Amino acid sequence: MAEHQSGSFPRTRMRRNRRDDWTRRLVRETRLSVDDLIWPVFVRDGDQADEPIGSMPGVFRYSITRLVEVAGEAAALGIPAIAVFPVIDPSLKTPGGEEASNPNNLVCRAVAAVKKAHPNLGVICDVALDPFTSHGQDGIVRDDYVVNDESVAMLVKQSLVQAAAGCDVIAPSDMMDGRVGAIRDALDEAGFSSVRILSYAAKYASAYYGPFRDAVGSAKNLGGGDKRTYQMDPANGDEAIREVALDLREGADMVMVKPGQPYLDIVRRVKDEFRVPTYVYQVSGEYAMHRAAAERGWLDWDRVIMESLLGFKRAGADGILTYAAVEVARKLREQGT
Ligand code: PBG
């Protein structure tokens, strides 16, 4: 920073601008708005009541009917988009994850119902086979290895049925090589040229996904397995830049960094390097740890959740996937922001 921008004490006193609420508001650099929020939601078959998820207090698995209702509440609050995650009946899971490409599967029915009721709410669908595979991996397994090209072929089929159901944004979270380009070509060929691709470009092999795997029921299928042969090593930063560059070249409209809080440096680097719409996922484990500490009275939930999201904005994110989206949207509305 240039010397003249910061004088020296005692002429310069940094605390002056912090003295009153009105100056603090005037000098504030970053703001969180409802437009920054994407709400991930879990849907399951059947008509049962909302089912709580033990490791994610305040988060539920919804029936399609209830999903349509809560999606309406999110839309009314001004949340731009939801991301739909299916809880697939174990009897439909196979080694090849074929149910993912069934045009009448749970995700497709849920997306069609939500879009019919709320055409102006954006709907994002994950592309990865893990909710559908009996082994819980995101792709097809041959000789104990998740094979790339064969998995991509299946992910393309999954993308096409989701787009046909009315999904606005295809979000590949599988980390196979070349999948963004393959999906883009297939979407265009099938007449879905305005369906967007939000690539989970820098997705790390993280222990913070634990509660999500409970929520969709893939933890049991995965057993003790991990995803380190395709998700990124948490030690790597430069590699995230290469991943994002490749996905953009293949046609991604938006990119994501995931998880969030331990990877704020990656968010900043991606935003600075590419200047493209950059999203960050505050994943299930981040939500769970804030919740758990708040339940014990160790942290003030309202304040820490807002601070955690503001941190993502400050790091350069254009938007945040957070399980707290609806609560936060209500709070922003109360605050009149
Ligand atoms: C599926 C997928 C995962 C998450 C989003 N999509 C789990 C995983 O990769 O094992 C994690 C989301 C979260 O933890 O909130 N590929």
CSV table of C-alpha atoms and ligand atoms in Angstrom, one decimal:
chain,number,residue,atom,x,y,z
A,1,MET,CA,0.0,0.0,0.0
A,2,ALA,CA,1.2,3.5,-0.9
A,3,GLU,CA,2.7,5.3,2.1
A,4,HIS,CA,0.4,8.4,1.6
A,5,GLN,CA,-2.8,6.3,2.0
A,6,SER,CA,-1.9,5.6,5.6
A,7,GLY,CA,-0.4,8.3,7.7
A,8,SER,CA,1.0,7.6,11.1
A,9,PHE,CA,-0.1,7.9,14.7
A,10,PRO,CA,-1.1,10.2,16.3
A,11,ARG,CA,-2.4,12.1,13.3
A,12,THR,CA,-3.9,8.9,12.0
A,13,ARG,CA,-6.2,7.1,14.3
A,14,MET,CA,-7.9,4.1,12.7
A,15,ARG,CA,-10.4,4.0,15.5
A,16,ARG,CA,-12.1,7.3,14.4
A,17,ASN,CA,-14.0,5.6,11.6
A,18,ARG,CA,-15.1,2.9,13.9
A,19,ARG,CA,-16.4,5.2,16.6
A,20,ASP,CA,-20.1,5.4,15.5
A,21,ASP,CA,-22.5,3.1,13.8
A,22,TRP,CA,-23.0,5.6,10.9
A,23,THR,CA,-19.3,5.8,10.1
A,24,ARG,CA,-18.9,2.1,10.4
A,25,ARG,CA,-21.7,1.8,7.8
A,26,LEU,CA,-20.1,4.4,5.6
A,27,VAL,CA,-16.7,2.6,5.5
A,28,ARG,CA,-18.1,-0.9,5.2
A,29,GLU,CA,-16.5,-2.7,2.2
A,30,THR,CA,-18.5,-5.9,1.9
A,31,ARG,CA,-22.2,-6.6,2.2
A,32,LEU,CA,-24.2,-9.8,2.4
A,33,SER,CA,-27.5,-9.8,0.5
A,34,VAL,CA,-30.2,-12.3,-0.2
A,35,ASP,CA,-29.0,-12.3,-3.8
A,36,ASP,CA,-25.9,-14.0,-2.6
A,37,LEU,CA,-27.7,-17.1,-1.3
A,38,ILE,CA,-28.2,-20.5,-2.8
A,39,TRP,CA,-30.1,-23.0,-0.6
A,40,PRO,CA,-29.2,-26.7,-0.8
A,41,VAL,CA,-32.2,-28.9,0.0
A,42,PHE,CA,-32.7,-32.7,0.5
A,43,VAL,CA,-35.7,-34.4,-1.1
A,44,ARG,CA,-37.0,-38.0,-0.7
A,45,ASP,CA,-39.9,-40.1,-1.9
A,46,GLY,CA,-43.1,-40.6,0.1
A,47,ASP,CA,-45.4,-38.3,1.9
A,48,GLN,CA,-44.0,-38.5,5.4
A,49,ALA,CA,-43.4,-35.5,7.6
A,50,ASP,CA,-40.2,-33.5,7.3
A,51,GLU,CA,-37.4,-35.8,8.6
A,52,PRO,CA,-34.7,-34.2,10.7
A,53,ILE,CA,-31.1,-35.0,10.0
A,54,GLY,CA,-29.2,-35.8,13.2
A,55,SER,CA,-25.9,-34.3,12.3
A,56,MET,CA,-27.5,-31.1,10.8
A,57,PRO,CA,-29.9,-29.6,13.3
A,58,GLY,CA,-32.5,-27.5,11.6
A,59,VAL,CA,-32.1,-29.3,8.2
A,60,PHE,CA,-34.7,-31.7,7.0
A,61,ARG,CA,-35.4,-34.3,4.3
A,62,TYR,CA,-38.6,-33.1,2.5
A,63,SER,CA,-41.2,-35.0,0.5
A,64,ILE,CA,-41.7,-33.5,-3.0
A,65,THR,CA,-44.9,-31.8,-1.8
A,66,ARG,CA,-43.1,-30.2,1.1
A,67,LEU,CA,-40.2,-29.3,-1.0
A,68,VAL,CA,-42.5,-27.3,-3.3
A,69,GLU,CA,-43.8,-25.4,-0.2
A,70,VAL,CA,-40.5,-24.6,1.3
A,71,ALA,CA,-39.0,-23.6,-2.1
A,72,GLY,CA,-41.9,-21.2,-2.3
A,73,GLU,CA,-40.9,-19.7,1.0
A,74,ALA,CA,-37.3,-19.4,-0.2
A,75,ALA,CA,-38.5,-17.7,-3.4
A,76,ALA,CA,-40.8,-15.3,-1.5
A,77,LEU,CA,-37.8,-14.3,0.6
A,78,GLY,CA,-35.9,-13.4,-2.6
A,79,ILE,CA,-33.4,-16.4,-2.6
A,80,PRO,CA,-32.4,-16.7,-6.2
A,81,ALA,CA,-31.9,-20.5,-6.4
A,82,ILE,CA,-32.1,-23.8,-4.6
A,83,ALA,CA,-29.8,-26.8,-5.1
A,84,VAL,CA,-31.7,-30.1,-5.0
A,85,PHE,CA,-30.1,-33.3,-3.5
A,86,PRO,CA,-32.0,-36.6,-3.6
A,87,VAL,CA,-32.2,-39.2,-0.9
A,88,ILE,CA,-32.5,-42.4,-3.0
A,89,ASP,CA,-34.2,-45.5,-1.8
A,90,PRO,CA,-31.5,-48.1,-1.1
A,91,SER,CA,-33.3,-50.6,-3.3
A,92,LEU,CA,-32.7,-48.4,-6.4
A,93,LYS,CA,-28.9,-48.1,-5.8
A,94,THR,CA,-26.7,-50.2,-8.2
A,95,PRO,CA,-23.0,-50.4,-8.9
A,96,GLY,CA,-23.6,-48.4,-12.2
A,97,GLY,CA,-25.9,-45.9,-10.6
A,98,GLU,CA,-28.3,-46.3,-13.5
A,99,GLU,CA,-31.2,-44.7,-11.6
A,100,ALA,CA,-29.4,-41.4,-12.2
A,101,SER,CA,-30.4,-41.5,-15.8
A,102,ASN,CA,-34.0,-42.4,-15.3
A,103,PRO,CA,-36.0,-39.5,-16.6
A,104,ASN,CA,-38.6,-40.2,-13.9
A,105,ASN,CA,-36.3,-40.5,-11.0
A,106,LEU,CA,-36.8,-38.6,-7.7
A,107,VAL,CA,-34.6,-35.6,-8.7
A,108,CYS,CA,-36.4,-35.1,-12.0
A,109,ARG,CA,-39.9,-35.4,-10.4
A,110,ALA,CA,-38.8,-32.9,-7.7
A,111,VAL,CA,-37.4,-30.4,-10.2
A,112,ALA,CA,-40.4,-30.6,-12.5
A,113,ALA,CA,-42.7,-30.0,-9.5
A,114,VAL,CA,-40.7,-27.0,-8.1
A,115,LYS,CA,-40.3,-25.4,-11.6
A,116,LYS,CA,-44.1,-25.8,-12.2
A,117,ALA,CA,-45.0,-24.1,-9.0
A,118,HIS,CA,-42.2,-21.5,-8.9
A,119,PRO,CA,-41.0,-20.8,-12.5
A,120,ASN,CA,-38.9,-17.9,-11.4
A,121,LEU,CA,-36.9,-19.7,-8.8
A,122,GLY,CA,-33.6,-21.0,-10.1
A,123,VAL,CA,-33.1,-24.8,-9.7
A,124,ILE,CA,-29.6,-26.3,-9.6
A,125,CYS,CA,-29.0,-30.0,-9.8
A,126,ASP,CA,-25.9,-31.9,-8.7
A,127,VAL,CA,-24.3,-34.2,-11.2
A,128,ALA,CA,-22.5,-37.1,-9.6
A,129,LEU,CA,-23.5,-40.7,-9.1
A,130,ASP,CA,-23.0,-41.0,-5.4
A,131,PRO,CA,-26.7,-40.8,-4.4
A,132,PHE,CA,-27.4,-43.6,-6.8
A,133,THR,CA,-24.5,-46.1,-6.5
A,134,SER,CA,-24.4,-49.1,-4.1
A,135,HIS,CA,-20.7,-48.3,-3.4
A,136,GLY,CA,-21.3,-44.5,-2.7
A,137,GLN,CA,-18.7,-43.4,-5.2
A,138,ASP,CA,-19.4,-40.5,-7.6
A,139,GLY,CA,-18.5,-42.6,-10.7
A,140,ILE,CA,-18.3,-46.2,-12.0
A,141,VAL,CA,-15.9,-48.5,-10.2
A,142,ARG,CA,-13.7,-51.0,-12.1
A,143,ASP,CA,-11.0,-53.0,-10.3
A,144,ASP,CA,-11.4,-50.8,-7.2
A,145,TYR,CA,-10.8,-47.6,-9.2
A,146,VAL,CA,-13.3,-45.0,-10.2
A,147,VAL,CA,-12.9,-45.0,-14.0
A,148,ASN,CA,-13.1,-41.6,-15.7
A,149,ASP,CA,-14.4,-41.8,-19.2
A,150,GLU,CA,-17.1,-44.4,-18.6
A,151,SER,CA,-18.3,-42.3,-15.6
A,152,VAL,CA,-18.4,-39.2,-17.8
A,153,ALA,CA,-20.7,-41.0,-20.2
A,154,MET,CA,-23.1,-41.7,-17.4
A,155,LEU,CA,-22.9,-38.2,-16.0
A,156,VAL,CA,-23.8,-36.9,-19.4
A,157,LYS,CA,-27.0,-39.0,-19.4
A,158,GLN,CA,-27.8,-37.8,-15.9
A,159,SER,CA,-27.4,-34.2,-17.0
A,160,LEU,CA,-29.7,-34.7,-19.9
A,161,VAL,CA,-32.6,-36.1,-17.9
A,162,GLN,CA,-32.2,-33.3,-15.4
A,163,ALA,CA,-32.2,-30.6,-18.1
A,164,ALA,CA,-35.3,-32.3,-19.7
A,165,ALA,CA,-37.0,-32.1,-16.3
A,166,GLY,CA,-36.5,-28.3,-16.2
A,167,CYS,CA,-33.3,-27.9,-14.3
A,168,ASP,CA,-31.8,-24.5,-14.9
A,169,VAL,CA,-28.2,-25.1,-13.8
A,170,ILE,CA,-26.3,-28.4,-14.1
A,171,ALA,CA,-23.7,-28.6,-11.3
A,172,PRO,CA,-21.2,-31.4,-11.8
A,173,SER,CA,-19.7,-32.3,-8.4
A,174,ASP,CA,-18.0,-35.5,-9.4
A,175,MET,CA,-14.5,-34.2,-10.3
A,176,MET,CA,-14.1,-36.5,-13.3
A,177,ASP,CA,-11.8,-35.1,-16.0
A,178,GLY,CA,-13.4,-33.7,-19.1
A,179,ARG,CA,-17.0,-33.8,-17.9
A,180,VAL,CA,-17.8,-30.2,-18.3
A,181,GLY,CA,-17.0,-30.2,-22.0
A,182,ALA,CA,-18.9,-33.5,-22.6
A,183,ILE,CA,-21.9,-32.2,-20.7
A,184,ARG,CA,-21.9,-28.9,-22.5
A,185,ASP,CA,-21.8,-30.5,-26.0
A,186,ALA,CA,-24.6,-32.9,-25.1
A,187,LEU,CA,-26.8,-30.2,-23.7
A,188,ASP,CA,-26.3,-28.1,-26.8
A,189,GLU,CA,-27.0,-31.0,-29.1
A,190,ALA,CA,-30.2,-31.8,-27.2
A,191,GLY,CA,-31.4,-28.2,-27.5
A,192,PHE,CA,-30.6,-27.1,-24.0
A,193,SER,CA,-28.2,-24.3,-25.0
A,194,SER,CA,-29.4,-22.0,-22.2
A,195,VAL,CA,-29.0,-24.5,-19.4
A,196,ARG,CA,-26.1,-23.2,-17.4
A,197,ILE,CA,-23.1,-25.2,-16.0
A,198,LEU,CA,-21.9,-24.4,-12.5
A,199,SER,CA,-18.8,-26.5,-12.1
A,200,TYR,CA,-17.6,-27.8,-8.8
A,201,ALA,CA,-14.2,-26.9,-10.2
A,202,ALA,CA,-12.1,-27.0,-7.1
A,203,LYS,CA,-13.6,-29.6,-4.9
A,204,TYR,CA,-11.5,-31.1,-2.2
A,205,ALA,CA,-11.4,-34.6,-0.7
A,206,SER,CA,-12.7,-33.2,2.6
A,207,ALA,CA,-13.8,-34.7,5.9
A,208,TYR,CA,-16.3,-31.8,6.2
A,209,TYR,CA,-18.8,-33.7,3.9
A,210,GLY,CA,-19.6,-36.2,6.7
A,211,PRO,CA,-23.1,-34.9,7.7
A,212,PHE,CA,-24.1,-34.6,4.0
A,213,ARG,CA,-23.3,-38.2,3.5
A,214,ASP,CA,-25.6,-39.0,6.5
A,215,ALA,CA,-28.3,-36.8,4.9
A,216,VAL,CA,-28.4,-38.5,1.5
A,217,GLY,CA,-27.5,-41.9,3.0
A,218,SER,CA,-24.3,-42.5,1.0
A,219,ALA,CA,-22.1,-42.8,4.1
A,220,LYS,CA,-23.3,-46.4,4.6
A,221,ASN,CA,-22.6,-47.2,0.9
A,222,LEU,CA,-19.2,-45.7,1.0
A,223,GLY,CA,-18.2,-47.7,4.0
A,224,GLY,CA,-14.7,-46.6,5.0
A,225,GLY,CA,-14.0,-45.5,1.4
A,226,ASP,CA,-12.8,-42.1,0.4
A,227,LYS,CA,-12.7,-40.0,-2.8
A,228,ARG,CA,-9.1,-39.1,-3.0
A,229,THR,CA,-8.4,-40.5,-6.5
A,230,TYR,CA,-10.7,-37.8,-7.9
A,231,GLN,CA,-11.4,-35.0,-5.4
A,232,MET,CA,-8.5,-32.6,-4.7
A,233,ASP,CA,-5.8,-32.9,-2.1
A,234,PRO,CA,-6.4,-30.3,0.6
A,235,ALA,CA,-2.8,-29.4,0.4
A,236,ASN,CA,-3.0,-28.0,-3.1
A,237,GLY,CA,-3.7,-24.4,-4.3
A,238,ASP,CA,-2.1,-24.0,-7.7
A,239,GLU,CA,-3.9,-27.2,-8.8
A,240,ALA,CA,-7.2,-25.5,-8.1
A,241,ILE,CA,-6.3,-22.8,-10.6
A,242,ARG,CA,-5.6,-25.4,-13.2
A,243,GLU,CA,-8.9,-27.1,-12.5
A,244,VAL,CA,-10.8,-23.9,-12.8
A,245,ALA,CA,-9.0,-23.0,-16.0
A,246,LEU,CA,-9.9,-26.3,-17.6
A,247,ASP,CA,-13.5,-26.1,-16.6
A,248,LEU,CA,-13.8,-22.6,-18.0
A,249,ARG,CA,-12.2,-23.7,-21.3
A,250,GLU,CA,-14.7,-26.5,-21.5
A,251,GLY,CA,-17.6,-24.1,-21.1
A,252,ALA,CA,-18.4,-23.7,-17.4
A,253,ASP,CA,-20.5,-20.6,-16.8
A,254,MET,CA,-19.8,-20.4,-13.1
A,255,VAL,CA,-17.3,-22.1,-10.9
A,256,MET,CA,-17.3,-23.3,-7.3
A,257,VAL,CA,-14.8,-23.8,-4.5
A,258,LYS,CA,-15.7,-26.4,-1.9
A,259,PRO,CA,-15.6,-26.6,1.1
A,260,GLY,CA,-15.6,-23.0,2.1
A,261,GLN,CA,-14.1,-21.8,5.3
A,262,PRO,CA,-10.9,-23.8,5.2
A,263,TYR,CA,-10.4,-22.8,1.5
A,264,LEU,CA,-10.9,-19.0,1.6
A,265,ASP,CA,-7.5,-18.5,0.1
A,266,ILE,CA,-8.6,-20.6,-2.9
A,267,VAL,CA,-11.8,-18.4,-3.3
A,268,ARG,CA,-9.6,-15.3,-3.4
A,269,ARG,CA,-7.1,-16.8,-5.8
A,270,VAL,CA,-9.8,-18.0,-8.2
A,271,LYS,CA,-11.6,-14.7,-8.2
A,272,ASP,CA,-8.5,-12.7,-8.8
A,273,GLU,CA,-7.2,-15.0,-11.5
A,274,PHE,CA,-10.3,-15.5,-13.6
A,275,ARG,CA,-12.8,-12.7,-12.7
A,276,VAL,CA,-15.7,-15.1,-13.4
A,277,PRO,CA,-18.8,-15.8,-11.3
A,278,THR,CA,-17.3,-17.7,-8.4
A,279,TYR,CA,-19.3,-19.6,-5.8
A,280,VAL,CA,-18.4,-21.2,-2.5
A,281,TYR,CA,-20.1,-24.0,-0.7
A,282,GLN,CA,-20.4,-23.8,3.1
A,283,VAL,CA,-20.6,-27.5,3.4
A,284,SER,CA,-22.5,-29.7,5.8
A,285,GLY,CA,-19.6,-30.1,8.3
A,286,GLU,CA,-19.2,-26.3,8.5
A,287,TYR,CA,-22.9,-25.9,9.2
A,288,ALA,CA,-22.8,-28.7,11.7
A,289,MET,CA,-19.9,-27.3,13.7
A,290,HIS,CA,-21.4,-23.9,14.0
A,291,ARG,CA,-24.7,-25.4,15.0
A,292,ALA,CA,-23.1,-27.8,17.5
A,293,ALA,CA,-21.2,-25.0,19.2
A,294,ALA,CA,-24.3,-22.8,19.3
A,295,GLU,CA,-26.3,-25.6,20.9
A,296,ARG,CA,-23.8,-25.9,23.7
A,297,GLY,CA,-23.9,-22.1,24.2
A,298,TRP,CA,-20.3,-21.8,23.1
A,299,LEU,CA,-21.0,-19.6,20.1
A,300,ASP,CA,-23.8,-17.1,19.2
A,301,TRP,CA,-25.4,-18.8,16.2
A,302,ASP,CA,-26.9,-15.6,14.7
A,303,ARG,CA,-23.7,-13.7,14.8
A,304,VAL,CA,-21.3,-16.5,13.7
A,305,ILE,CA,-23.4,-17.6,10.8
A,306,MET,CA,-23.5,-14.0,9.4
A,307,GLU,CA,-19.8,-13.5,10.0
A,308,SER,CA,-19.0,-16.8,8.2
A,309,LEU,CA,-21.0,-15.8,5.2
A,310,LEU,CA,-19.6,-12.2,5.1
A,311,GLY,CA,-16.1,-13.8,5.2
A,312,PHE,CA,-16.9,-15.6,1.9
A,313,LYS,CA,-18.0,-12.3,0.3
A,314,ARG,CA,-14.9,-10.6,1.5
A,315,ALA,CA,-12.8,-13.4,0.0
A,316,GLY,CA,-14.3,-12.7,-3.4
A,317,ALA,CA,-17.3,-15.1,-3.7
A,318,ASP,CA,-20.2,-13.9,-5.8
A,319,GLY,CA,-22.6,-16.3,-3.9
A,320,ILE,CA,-22.7,-19.0,-1.3
A,321,LEU,CA,-24.4,-22.3,-1.0
A,322,THR,CA,-25.5,-22.5,2.6
A,323,TYR,CA,-27.9,-24.7,4.6
A,324,ALA,CA,-28.7,-21.6,6.6
A,325,ALA,CA,-29.9,-19.6,3.5
A,326,VAL,CA,-33.6,-19.3,4.6
A,327,GLU,CA,-32.8,-18.3,8.1
A,328,VAL,CA,-30.2,-15.8,6.9
A,329,ALA,CA,-32.6,-14.4,4.3
A,330,ARG,CA,-35.2,-13.8,7.1
A,331,LYS,CA,-32.6,-12.1,9.2
A,332,LEU,CA,-31.4,-9.9,6.4
A,333,ARG,CA,-35.1,-8.9,5.8
A,334,GLU,CA,-35.5,-8.0,9.5
A,335,GLN,CA,-32.4,-5.9,9.3
A,336,GLY,CA,-33.8,-4.2,6.2
A,337,THR,CA,-30.7,-5.0,4.2
B,1,PBG,C1,-21.8,-35.4,-4.2
B,1,PBG,C2,-21.7,-34.2,-3.3
B,1,PBG,C3,-21.2,-34.1,-2.0
B,1,PBG,C4,-21.5,-32.8,-1.5
B,1,PBG,C5,-22.2,-32.2,-2.5
B,1,PBG,N1,-22.3,-33.0,-3.6
B,1,PBG,C6,-20.5,-35.1,-1.1
B,1,PBG,C7,-19.3,-35.8,-1.6
B,1,PBG,O1,-18.6,-35.4,-2.5
B,1,PBG,O2,-19.0,-36.8,-0.9
B,1,PBG,C8,-21.1,-32.3,-0.1
B,1,PBG,C9,-22.0,-31.2,0.4
B,1,PBG,C10,-21.9,-31.0,1.9
B,1,PBG,O3,-21.1,-31.6,2.6
B,1,PBG,O4,-22.6,-30.1,2.3
B,1,PBG,N2,-20.8,-35.6,-5.0
